[in-house]
Tab-separated table of N, CA and C and ligand atoms in Angstrom:
chain	number	residue	atom	x	y	z
A	1	MET	N	91.330	149.666	159.272
A	1	MET	CA	91.009	148.488	158.390
A	1	MET	C	91.170	149.009	156.949
A	2	SER	N	91.892	148.213	156.114
A	2	SER	CA	92.057	148.550	154.709
A	2	SER	C	90.688	148.367	153.925
A	3	LEU	N	90.718	149.074	152.742
A	3	LEU	CA	89.477	148.946	151.892
A	3	LEU	C	89.227	147.485	151.553
A	4	THR	N	90.386	146.788	151.215
A	4	THR	CA	90.190	145.355	150.718
A	4	THR	C	89.588	144.498	151.879
A	5	ASN	N	90.088	144.725	153.095
A	5	ASN	CA	89.592	143.987	154.318
A	5	ASN	C	88.176	144.303	154.548
A	6	ALA	N	87.825	145.596	154.376
A	6	ALA	CA	86.331	145.993	154.606
A	6	ALA	C	85.463	145.295	153.607
A	7	LYS	N	85.898	145.285	152.362
A	7	LYS	CA	85.112	144.595	151.303
A	7	LYS	C	84.932	143.123	151.567
A	8	ASN	N	86.147	142.571	152.030
A	8	ASN	CA	86.127	141.100	152.269
A	8	ASN	C	85.117	140.765	153.373
A	9	ASN	N	85.073	141.668	154.426
A	9	ASN	CA	84.149	141.422	155.590
A	9	ASN	C	82.716	141.509	155.075
A	10	ILE	N	82.455	142.446	154.117
A	10	ILE	CA	81.079	142.587	153.637
A	10	ILE	C	80.741	141.250	152.890
A	11	TYR	N	81.615	140.770	152.118
A	11	TYR	CA	81.263	139.527	151.384
A	11	TYR	C	81.098	138.344	152.320
A	12	LEU	N	81.988	138.361	153.354
A	12	LEU	CA	81.891	137.257	154.353
A	12	LEU	C	80.494	137.294	155.065
A	13	LYS	N	80.145	138.501	155.397
A	13	LYS	CA	78.781	138.645	156.063
A	13	LYS	C	77.628	138.159	155.133
A	14	LYS	N	77.780	138.606	153.854
A	14	LYS	CA	76.744	138.198	152.860
A	14	LYS	C	76.740	136.640	152.729
A	15	LEU	N	77.887	136.105	152.675
A	15	LEU	CA	78.046	134.664	152.503
A	15	LEU	C	77.424	133.969	153.719
A	16	LYS	N	77.784	134.427	154.851
A	16	LYS	CA	77.182	133.823	156.161
A	16	LYS	C	75.700	133.915	156.059
A	17	ASN	N	75.202	135.018	155.676
A	17	ASN	CA	73.671	135.220	155.603
A	17	ASN	C	73.074	134.215	154.602
A	18	ILE	N	73.727	133.971	153.440
A	18	ILE	CA	73.146	133.123	152.445
A	18	ILE	C	73.217	131.666	153.004
A	19	LEU	N	74.349	131.280	153.630
A	19	LEU	CA	74.497	129.938	154.148
A	19	LEU	C	73.623	129.674	155.304
A	20	SER	N	73.206	130.686	155.977
A	20	SER	CA	72.220	130.426	157.102
A	20	SER	C	70.752	130.601	156.733
A	21	SER	N	70.547	130.949	155.378
A	21	SER	CA	69.176	131.122	154.981
A	21	SER	C	68.615	129.756	154.485
A	22	ASP	N	67.363	129.809	153.961
A	22	ASP	CA	66.684	128.573	153.567
A	22	ASP	C	67.160	128.203	152.111
A	23	LEU	N	67.941	127.147	152.081
A	23	LEU	CA	68.556	126.755	150.743
A	23	LEU	C	67.752	125.462	150.199
A	24	ASP	N	66.544	125.262	150.632
A	24	ASP	CA	65.789	124.156	150.090
A	24	ASP	C	64.927	124.547	149.016
A	25	PHE	N	65.284	124.052	147.771
A	25	PHE	CA	64.571	124.481	146.597
A	25	PHE	C	63.748	123.277	145.940
A	26	HIS	N	63.411	122.343	146.743
A	26	HIS	CA	62.705	121.191	146.293
A	26	HIS	C	61.370	121.547	145.566
A	27	ASN	N	60.732	122.491	146.069
A	27	ASN	CA	59.402	122.893	145.401
A	27	ASN	C	59.555	123.864	144.301
A	28	PHE	N	60.728	124.162	143.873
A	28	PHE	CA	60.926	125.148	142.766
A	28	PHE	C	61.139	124.413	141.428
A	29	SER	N	60.748	125.006	140.368
A	29	SER	CA	60.923	124.365	139.063
A	29	SER	C	62.309	124.754	138.441
A	30	SER	N	62.819	123.784	137.781
A	30	SER	CA	64.059	124.027	136.966
A	30	SER	C	63.722	124.052	135.438
A	31	ASN	N	62.420	124.039	135.267
A	31	ASN	CA	62.036	123.913	133.819
A	31	ASN	C	61.830	125.236	133.173
A	32	TYR	N	62.963	125.977	132.995
A	32	TYR	CA	62.942	127.228	132.303
A	32	TYR	C	64.283	127.407	131.596
A	33	GLY	N	64.243	128.291	130.588
A	33	GLY	CA	65.476	128.467	129.805
A	33	GLY	C	65.866	127.127	129.237
A	34	SER	N	67.167	126.863	129.143
A	34	SER	CA	67.614	125.533	128.576
A	34	SER	C	68.053	124.611	129.713
A	35	HIS	N	67.677	124.931	130.918
A	35	HIS	CA	68.184	124.132	132.060
A	35	HIS	C	67.874	122.581	131.845
A	36	ASN	N	66.737	122.234	131.308
A	36	ASN	CA	66.435	120.799	131.115
A	36	ASN	C	66.651	120.164	129.849
A	37	PHE	N	67.547	120.865	129.012
A	37	PHE	CA	67.845	120.282	127.703
A	37	PHE	C	68.475	118.851	127.800
A	38	HIS	N	69.190	118.575	128.852
A	38	HIS	CA	69.923	117.288	128.942
A	38	HIS	C	70.026	116.885	130.346
A	39	SER	N	69.898	115.586	130.645
A	39	SER	CA	70.123	115.206	132.028
A	39	SER	C	71.551	115.156	132.364
A	40	PHE	N	71.917	115.208	133.603
A	40	PHE	CA	73.284	115.220	134.066
A	40	PHE	C	73.300	114.748	135.532
A	41	PRO	N	74.311	113.843	135.912
A	41	PRO	CA	74.364	113.467	137.327
A	41	PRO	C	74.663	114.677	138.248
A	42	ALA	N	74.028	114.618	139.454
A	42	ALA	CA	74.325	115.613	140.512
A	42	ALA	C	74.051	117.016	140.077
A	43	LYS	N	73.016	117.218	139.374
A	43	LYS	CA	72.642	118.599	138.964
A	43	LYS	C	71.991	119.325	140.206
A	44	PHE	N	72.423	120.532	140.419
A	44	PHE	CA	71.746	121.174	141.575
A	44	PHE	C	70.645	122.134	141.052
A	45	PRO	N	69.703	122.531	141.918
A	45	PRO	CA	68.586	123.444	141.383
A	45	PRO	C	69.188	124.770	140.984
A	46	PRO	N	68.654	125.276	139.918
A	46	PRO	CA	69.226	126.566	139.386
A	46	PRO	C	69.109	127.766	140.454
A	47	GLN	N	68.091	127.586	141.260
A	47	GLN	CA	67.878	128.689	142.290
A	47	GLN	C	69.055	128.745	143.174
A	48	LEU	N	69.804	127.710	143.349
A	48	LEU	CA	70.898	127.687	144.337
A	48	LEU	C	72.049	128.656	143.827
A	49	PRO	N	72.611	128.375	142.616
A	49	PRO	CA	73.694	129.313	142.102
A	49	PRO	C	73.011	130.721	141.942
A	50	GLN	N	71.757	130.804	141.537
A	50	GLN	CA	71.141	132.087	141.287
A	50	GLN	C	71.241	132.957	142.496
A	51	LYS	N	70.887	132.342	143.660
A	51	LYS	CA	70.944	133.060	144.935
A	51	LYS	C	72.349	133.664	145.238
A	52	PHE	N	73.406	132.844	145.035
A	52	PHE	CA	74.762	133.279	145.270
A	52	PHE	C	75.119	134.361	144.277
A	53	ILE	N	74.784	134.128	143.032
A	53	ILE	CA	75.051	135.114	141.950
A	53	ILE	C	74.440	136.469	142.354
A	54	LEU	N	73.164	136.439	142.581
A	54	LEU	CA	72.420	137.741	142.799
A	54	LEU	C	72.953	138.461	143.989
A	55	GLU	N	73.322	137.697	145.041
A	55	GLU	CA	73.670	138.297	146.337
A	55	GLU	C	75.181	138.709	146.433
A	56	LEU	N	75.962	138.004	145.644
A	56	LEU	CA	77.422	138.189	145.821
A	56	LEU	C	78.074	138.944	144.610
A	57	THR	N	77.368	139.020	143.573
A	57	THR	CA	78.009	139.665	142.359
A	57	THR	C	77.002	140.802	141.801
A	58	GLU	N	77.607	141.667	140.988
A	58	GLU	CA	76.804	142.729	140.456
A	58	GLU	C	76.667	142.567	138.841
A	59	TYR	N	75.767	143.341	138.315
A	59	TYR	CA	75.685	143.404	136.879
A	59	TYR	C	77.022	143.411	136.174
A	60	ASN	N	77.240	142.584	135.135
A	60	ASN	CA	78.437	142.587	134.357
A	60	ASN	C	79.616	142.000	135.053
A	61	ASP	N	79.552	141.583	136.325
A	61	ASP	CA	80.712	140.848	137.029
A	61	ASP	C	80.973	139.543	136.356
A	62	ILE	N	82.143	138.951	136.609
A	62	ILE	CA	82.499	137.650	136.024
A	62	ILE	C	82.103	136.543	137.057
A	63	VAL	N	81.408	135.560	136.536
A	63	VAL	CA	81.136	134.346	137.277
A	63	VAL	C	81.974	133.255	136.713
A	64	LEU	N	82.859	132.693	137.537
A	64	LEU	CA	83.724	131.603	137.042
A	64	LEU	C	83.304	130.295	137.757
A	65	ASP	N	83.070	129.282	136.928
A	65	ASP	CA	82.690	127.978	137.442
A	65	ASP	C	83.806	126.996	136.833
A	66	PRO	N	84.775	126.589	137.684
A	66	PRO	CA	85.920	125.755	137.211
A	66	PRO	C	85.452	124.241	136.963
A	67	MET	N	84.286	123.894	137.387
A	67	MET	CA	83.740	122.581	137.155
A	67	MET	C	82.311	122.647	136.708
A	68	VAL	N	82.082	123.082	135.443
A	68	VAL	CA	80.774	123.493	135.021
A	68	VAL	C	79.633	122.413	134.985
A	69	GLY	N	80.084	121.156	134.929
A	69	GLY	CA	79.090	120.139	134.775
A	69	GLY	C	78.180	120.444	133.616
A	70	SER	N	76.878	120.424	133.797
A	70	SER	CA	75.965	120.668	132.651
A	70	SER	C	75.682	122.165	132.577
A	71	GLY	N	76.355	123.033	133.305
A	71	GLY	CA	76.302	124.432	133.044
A	71	GLY	C	75.251	125.280	133.829
A	72	THR	N	74.701	124.639	134.901
A	72	THR	CA	73.642	125.321	135.606
A	72	THR	C	74.045	126.760	136.166
A	73	THR	N	75.207	126.795	136.681
A	73	THR	CA	75.710	128.065	137.222
A	73	THR	C	76.017	129.074	136.094
A	74	ILE	N	76.591	128.595	135.035
A	74	ILE	CA	76.916	129.460	133.930
A	74	ILE	C	75.622	130.048	133.315
A	75	LEU	N	74.625	129.191	133.198
A	75	LEU	CA	73.312	129.640	132.635
A	75	LEU	C	72.753	130.713	133.513
A	76	GLU	N	72.742	130.462	134.805
A	76	GLU	CA	72.106	131.435	135.736
A	76	GLU	C	72.888	132.777	135.618
A	77	GLY	N	74.276	132.596	135.466
A	77	GLY	CA	75.011	133.889	135.293
A	77	GLY	C	74.554	134.663	134.096
A	78	LEU	N	74.427	133.946	132.998
A	78	LEU	CA	73.989	134.593	131.759
A	78	LEU	C	72.637	135.198	131.965
A	79	PHE	N	71.660	134.470	132.513
A	79	PHE	CA	70.285	134.946	132.727
A	79	PHE	C	70.257	136.193	133.527
A	80	ASN	N	71.277	136.359	134.418
A	80	ASN	CA	71.346	137.495	135.237
A	80	ASN	C	72.339	138.546	134.916
A	81	ASN	N	72.709	138.538	133.599
A	81	ASN	CA	73.543	139.566	132.990
A	81	ASN	C	74.970	139.619	133.556
A	82	ARG	N	75.529	138.346	133.855
A	82	ARG	CA	76.904	138.361	134.302
A	82	ARG	C	77.737	137.793	133.123
A	83	ASN	N	79.021	138.105	133.113
A	83	ASN	CA	79.905	137.459	132.187
A	83	ASN	C	80.325	136.139	132.821
A	84	THR	N	80.407	135.148	131.957
A	84	THR	CA	80.668	133.825	132.610
A	84	THR	C	81.843	133.109	131.905
A	85	ILE	N	82.608	132.336	132.700
A	85	ILE	CA	83.699	131.522	132.266
A	85	ILE	C	83.514	130.148	132.899
A	86	GLY	N	83.676	129.074	132.078
A	86	GLY	CA	83.421	127.763	132.682
A	86	GLY	C	84.456	126.722	132.102
A	87	PHE	N	84.989	125.929	132.958
A	87	PHE	CA	85.851	124.806	132.559
A	87	PHE	C	85.284	123.498	133.059
A	88	ASP	N	85.714	122.427	132.427
A	88	ASP	CA	85.427	121.058	132.950
A	88	ASP	C	86.467	120.096	132.315
A	89	ILE	N	86.711	119.046	133.075
A	89	ILE	CA	87.583	117.919	132.606
A	89	ILE	C	86.791	117.053	131.620
A	90	ASP	N	85.514	117.080	131.614
A	90	ASP	CA	84.711	116.184	130.906
A	90	ASP	C	84.204	116.824	129.613
A	91	PRO	N	84.627	116.262	128.460
A	91	PRO	CA	84.208	116.888	127.169
A	91	PRO	C	82.642	116.882	126.911
A	92	LEU	N	81.968	115.900	127.523
A	92	LEU	CA	80.500	115.857	127.355
A	92	LEU	C	79.879	116.969	128.117
A	93	ALA	N	80.415	117.214	129.380
A	93	ALA	CA	79.822	118.268	130.139
A	93	ALA	C	80.050	119.621	129.382
A	94	LEU	N	81.222	119.845	128.756
A	94	LEU	CA	81.501	121.082	128.018
A	94	LEU	C	80.513	121.222	126.849
A	95	MET	N	80.252	120.078	126.125
A	95	MET	CA	79.372	120.157	125.000
A	95	MET	C	77.955	120.552	125.405
A	96	ILE	N	77.459	119.876	126.466
A	96	ILE	CA	76.161	120.207	126.983
A	96	ILE	C	76.004	121.664	127.361
A	97	THR	N	77.053	122.118	128.078
A	97	THR	CA	77.106	123.555	128.483
A	97	THR	C	77.072	124.467	127.299
A	98	LYS	N	77.899	124.153	126.363
A	98	LYS	CA	77.947	124.999	125.095
A	98	LYS	C	76.603	125.075	124.417
A	99	VAL	N	75.980	123.907	124.205
A	99	VAL	CA	74.664	123.923	123.548
A	99	VAL	C	73.658	124.734	124.410
A	100	LYS	N	73.674	124.581	125.723
A	100	LYS	CA	72.667	125.177	126.583
A	100	LYS	C	72.901	126.741	126.632
A	101	THR	N	74.153	127.176	126.404
A	101	THR	CA	74.414	128.607	126.584
A	101	THR	C	74.561	129.347	125.268
A	102	THR	N	74.326	128.610	124.104
A	102	THR	CA	74.490	129.335	122.800
A	102	THR	C	73.097	129.975	122.429
A	103	PHE	N	73.135	131.204	122.141
A	103	PHE	CA	71.865	131.921	121.746
A	103	PHE	C	71.676	131.757	120.267
A	104	TYR	N	70.529	131.265	119.854
A	104	TYR	CA	70.186	131.034	118.414
A	104	TYR	C	69.241	132.106	117.959
A	105	ASN	N	69.378	132.440	116.716
A	105	ASN	CA	68.325	133.293	116.050
A	105	ASN	C	67.168	132.366	115.749
A	106	LYS	N	65.990	132.674	116.368
A	106	LYS	CA	64.877	131.795	116.209
A	106	LYS	C	64.474	131.597	114.773
A	107	ASN	N	64.482	132.721	113.966
A	107	ASN	CA	64.022	132.610	112.540
A	107	ASN	C	65.046	131.765	111.752
A	108	LYS	N	66.390	131.940	112.050
A	108	LYS	CA	67.339	131.080	111.351
A	108	LYS	C	67.156	129.601	111.670
A	109	LEU	N	66.802	129.330	112.933
A	109	LEU	CA	66.550	127.974	113.362
A	109	LEU	C	65.378	127.371	112.658
A	110	ILE	N	64.287	128.150	112.615
A	110	ILE	CA	63.139	127.664	111.933
A	110	ILE	C	63.385	127.421	110.431
A	111	ASP	N	64.179	128.371	109.755
A	111	ASP	CA	64.583	128.169	108.380
A	111	ASP	C	65.315	126.875	108.190
A	112	SER	N	66.301	126.685	109.112
A	112	SER	CA	67.128	125.373	108.988
A	112	SER	C	66.342	124.161	109.192
A	113	PHE	N	65.352	124.232	110.135
A	113	PHE	CA	64.459	123.064	110.297
A	113	PHE	C	63.623	122.769	109.039
A	114	ASN	N	63.105	123.852	108.502
A	114	ASN	CA	62.274	123.701	107.227
A	114	ASN	C	63.116	123.142	106.124
A	115	ASN	N	64.347	123.589	105.945
A	115	ASN	CA	65.258	123.119	104.985
A	115	ASN	C	65.584	121.624	105.125
A	116	ILE	N	65.884	121.224	106.334
A	116	ILE	CA	66.072	119.761	106.600
A	116	ILE	C	64.817	119.012	106.342
A	117	ALA	N	63.711	119.453	106.889
A	117	ALA	CA	62.492	118.718	106.675
A	117	ALA	C	62.103	118.625	105.136
A	118	SER	N	62.340	119.661	104.306
A	118	SER	CA	62.031	119.509	102.935
A	118	SER	C	63.010	118.523	102.235
A	119	GLN	N	64.289	118.577	102.631
A	119	GLN	CA	65.249	117.654	102.041
A	119	GLN	C	64.900	116.205	102.404
A	120	ALA	N	64.436	115.944	103.725
A	120	ALA	CA	64.094	114.618	104.143
A	120	ALA	C	62.749	114.182	103.388
A	121	THR	N	61.879	115.098	103.188
A	121	THR	CA	60.633	114.738	102.364
A	121	THR	C	60.972	114.328	101.023
A	122	SER	N	61.935	115.086	100.347
A	122	SER	CA	62.201	114.756	98.970
A	122	SER	C	62.917	113.446	98.915
A	123	LEU	N	63.856	113.207	99.922
A	123	LEU	CA	64.440	111.814	99.985
A	123	LEU	C	63.480	110.715	100.130
A	124	LEU	N	62.481	110.890	100.955
A	124	LEU	CA	61.491	109.923	101.199
A	124	LEU	C	60.621	109.681	99.944
A	125	ASN	N	60.363	110.753	99.152
A	125	ASN	CA	59.594	110.643	97.927
A	125	ASN	C	60.374	109.858	96.928
A	126	ASN	N	61.672	109.818	96.929
A	126	ASN	CA	62.483	109.000	96.060
A	126	ASN	C	63.096	107.770	96.710
A	127	SER	N	62.427	107.325	97.801
A	127	SER	CA	63.019	106.276	98.625
A	127	SER	C	63.258	104.950	97.853
A	128	ASP	N	62.285	104.684	96.909
A	128	ASP	CA	62.450	103.428	96.118
A	128	ASP	C	63.765	103.425	95.403
A	129	GLU	N	63.906	104.523	94.658
A	129	GLU	CA	65.201	104.706	93.854
A	129	GLU	C	66.436	104.638	94.749
A	130	LEU	N	66.319	105.380	95.910
A	130	LEU	CA	67.528	105.332	96.793
A	130	LEU	C	67.810	104.009	97.400
A	131	LEU	N	66.775	103.297	97.793
A	131	LEU	CA	66.938	102.006	98.377
A	131	LEU	C	67.532	101.014	97.367
A	132	SER	N	67.029	101.092	96.053
A	132	SER	CA	67.597	100.128	95.165
A	132	SER	C	69.066	100.508	94.820
A	133	SER	N	69.417	101.771	94.752
A	133	SER	CA	70.870	102.064	94.513
A	133	SER	C	71.682	101.675	95.655
A	134	TYR	N	71.085	101.800	96.926
A	134	TYR	CA	71.869	101.427	98.092
A	134	TYR	C	72.065	99.942	98.044
A	135	TYR	N	70.992	99.207	97.750
A	135	TYR	CA	71.043	97.732	97.774
A	135	TYR	C	72.027	97.225	96.646
A	136	ASN	N	72.039	97.803	95.475
A	136	ASN	CA	72.950	97.333	94.455
A	136	ASN	C	74.395	97.545	94.794
A	137	ASN	N	74.623	98.488	95.751
A	137	ASN	CA	76.045	98.679	96.137
A	137	ASN	C	76.521	97.790	97.227
A	138	LEU	N	75.648	96.977	97.793
A	138	LEU	CA	75.957	96.106	98.880
A	138	LEU	C	76.794	94.818	98.388
A	139	ASP	N	77.578	94.284	99.270
A	139	ASP	CA	78.310	93.095	98.845
A	139	ASP	C	77.343	91.787	98.867
A	140	VAL	N	77.835	90.759	98.301
A	140	VAL	CA	76.961	89.609	98.114
A	140	VAL	C	76.495	88.997	99.500
A	141	THR	N	77.373	88.945	100.477
A	141	THR	CA	77.064	88.396	101.761
A	141	THR	C	75.927	89.258	102.409
A	142	THR	N	76.067	90.508	102.378
A	142	THR	CA	75.046	91.433	102.982
A	142	THR	C	73.721	91.288	102.255
A	143	LYS	N	73.750	91.194	100.963
A	143	LYS	CA	72.517	90.904	100.190
A	143	LYS	C	71.866	89.651	100.549
A	144	GLU	N	72.700	88.568	100.772
A	144	GLU	CA	72.164	87.291	101.153
A	144	GLU	C	71.473	87.390	102.528
A	145	PHE	N	72.167	88.147	103.478
A	145	PHE	CA	71.652	88.279	104.765
A	145	PHE	C	70.333	89.005	104.728
A	146	ILE	N	70.216	90.139	103.930
A	146	ILE	CA	68.990	90.849	103.856
A	146	ILE	C	67.880	89.957	103.262
A	147	ASN	N	68.227	89.321	102.241
A	147	ASN	CA	67.202	88.441	101.547
A	147	ASN	C	66.706	87.297	102.524
A	148	TYR	N	67.652	86.788	103.369
A	148	TYR	CA	67.352	85.766	104.325
A	148	TYR	C	66.292	86.344	105.353
A	149	CYS	N	66.524	87.571	105.739
A	149	CYS	CA	65.617	88.205	106.750
A	149	CYS	C	64.223	88.475	106.135
B	201	LIG	C1	78.314	118.176	139.859
B	201	LIG	S1	79.198	118.752	138.470
B	201	LIG	C2	79.272	120.493	138.766
B	201	LIG	C3	77.982	121.244	138.611
B	201	LIG	C4	78.180	122.616	138.038
B	201	LIG	N1	78.997	123.489	138.960
B	201	LIG	C5	76.871	123.293	137.776
B	201	LIG	O1	76.603	124.465	137.914
B	201	LIG	O2	75.997	122.666	137.188
B	201	LIG	C6	80.967	118.290	138.827
B	201	LIG	C7	81.809	118.520	137.622
B	201	LIG	O3	83.111	118.602	138.006
B	201	LIG	C8	83.961	118.066	137.029
B	201	LIG	N2	85.339	117.864	137.478
B	201	LIG	C9	85.742	116.960	138.336
B	201	LIG	N3	87.104	117.123	138.573
B	201	LIG	C10	87.479	118.123	137.727
B	201	LIG	C11	88.789	118.716	137.524
B	201	LIG	N4	89.902	118.290	138.143
B	201	LIG	N5	88.786	119.755	136.620
B	201	LIG	C12	87.747	120.101	135.948
B	201	LIG	N6	86.513	119.645	136.220
B	201	LIG	C13	86.378	118.624	137.094
B	201	LIG	C14	83.248	116.854	136.530
B	201	LIG	O4	83.605	116.510	135.224
B	201	LIG	C15	81.779	117.283	136.632
B	201	LIG	O5	81.233	117.703	135.414
């Protein structure tokens, strides 16, 4: 038996073991990491791809998901120190997966939030001025409509 055949047999045995094991994850939580950032149809529990990843791949291996959906498999790959590649035909699925798998610097994120909040506060403090300049730029019909309301 060649080395490749021997390896394939090992993976086949492992796969059979996984498929005949308990794959019911109803009582497990998916509320960790960024898994629940966004809803998506037909999401499966993260424990499912996690089991396949842990038992069929090694540290630093590549996990390829050609139909990423909302990225559950890709996320589990990252959480378990695998390199990941994902594709999808749906741009929304790709965007959700990108957001869920992007690592942010927490301090930078807090700085950005504070910056946005202080700009919003200063806009609110000048809201009378802003509203009147906005109102002055409206056309006559829109002004009539607003005044009617
Ligand atoms: C149920 S989701 C897959 C879940 C995903 N494997 C995960 O880990 O969360 C199915 C995805 O397959 C995608 N899809 C369907 N046909 C496709 C195709 N021909 N090429 C790429 N993606 C496709 C859909 O857009 C959808 O996002």
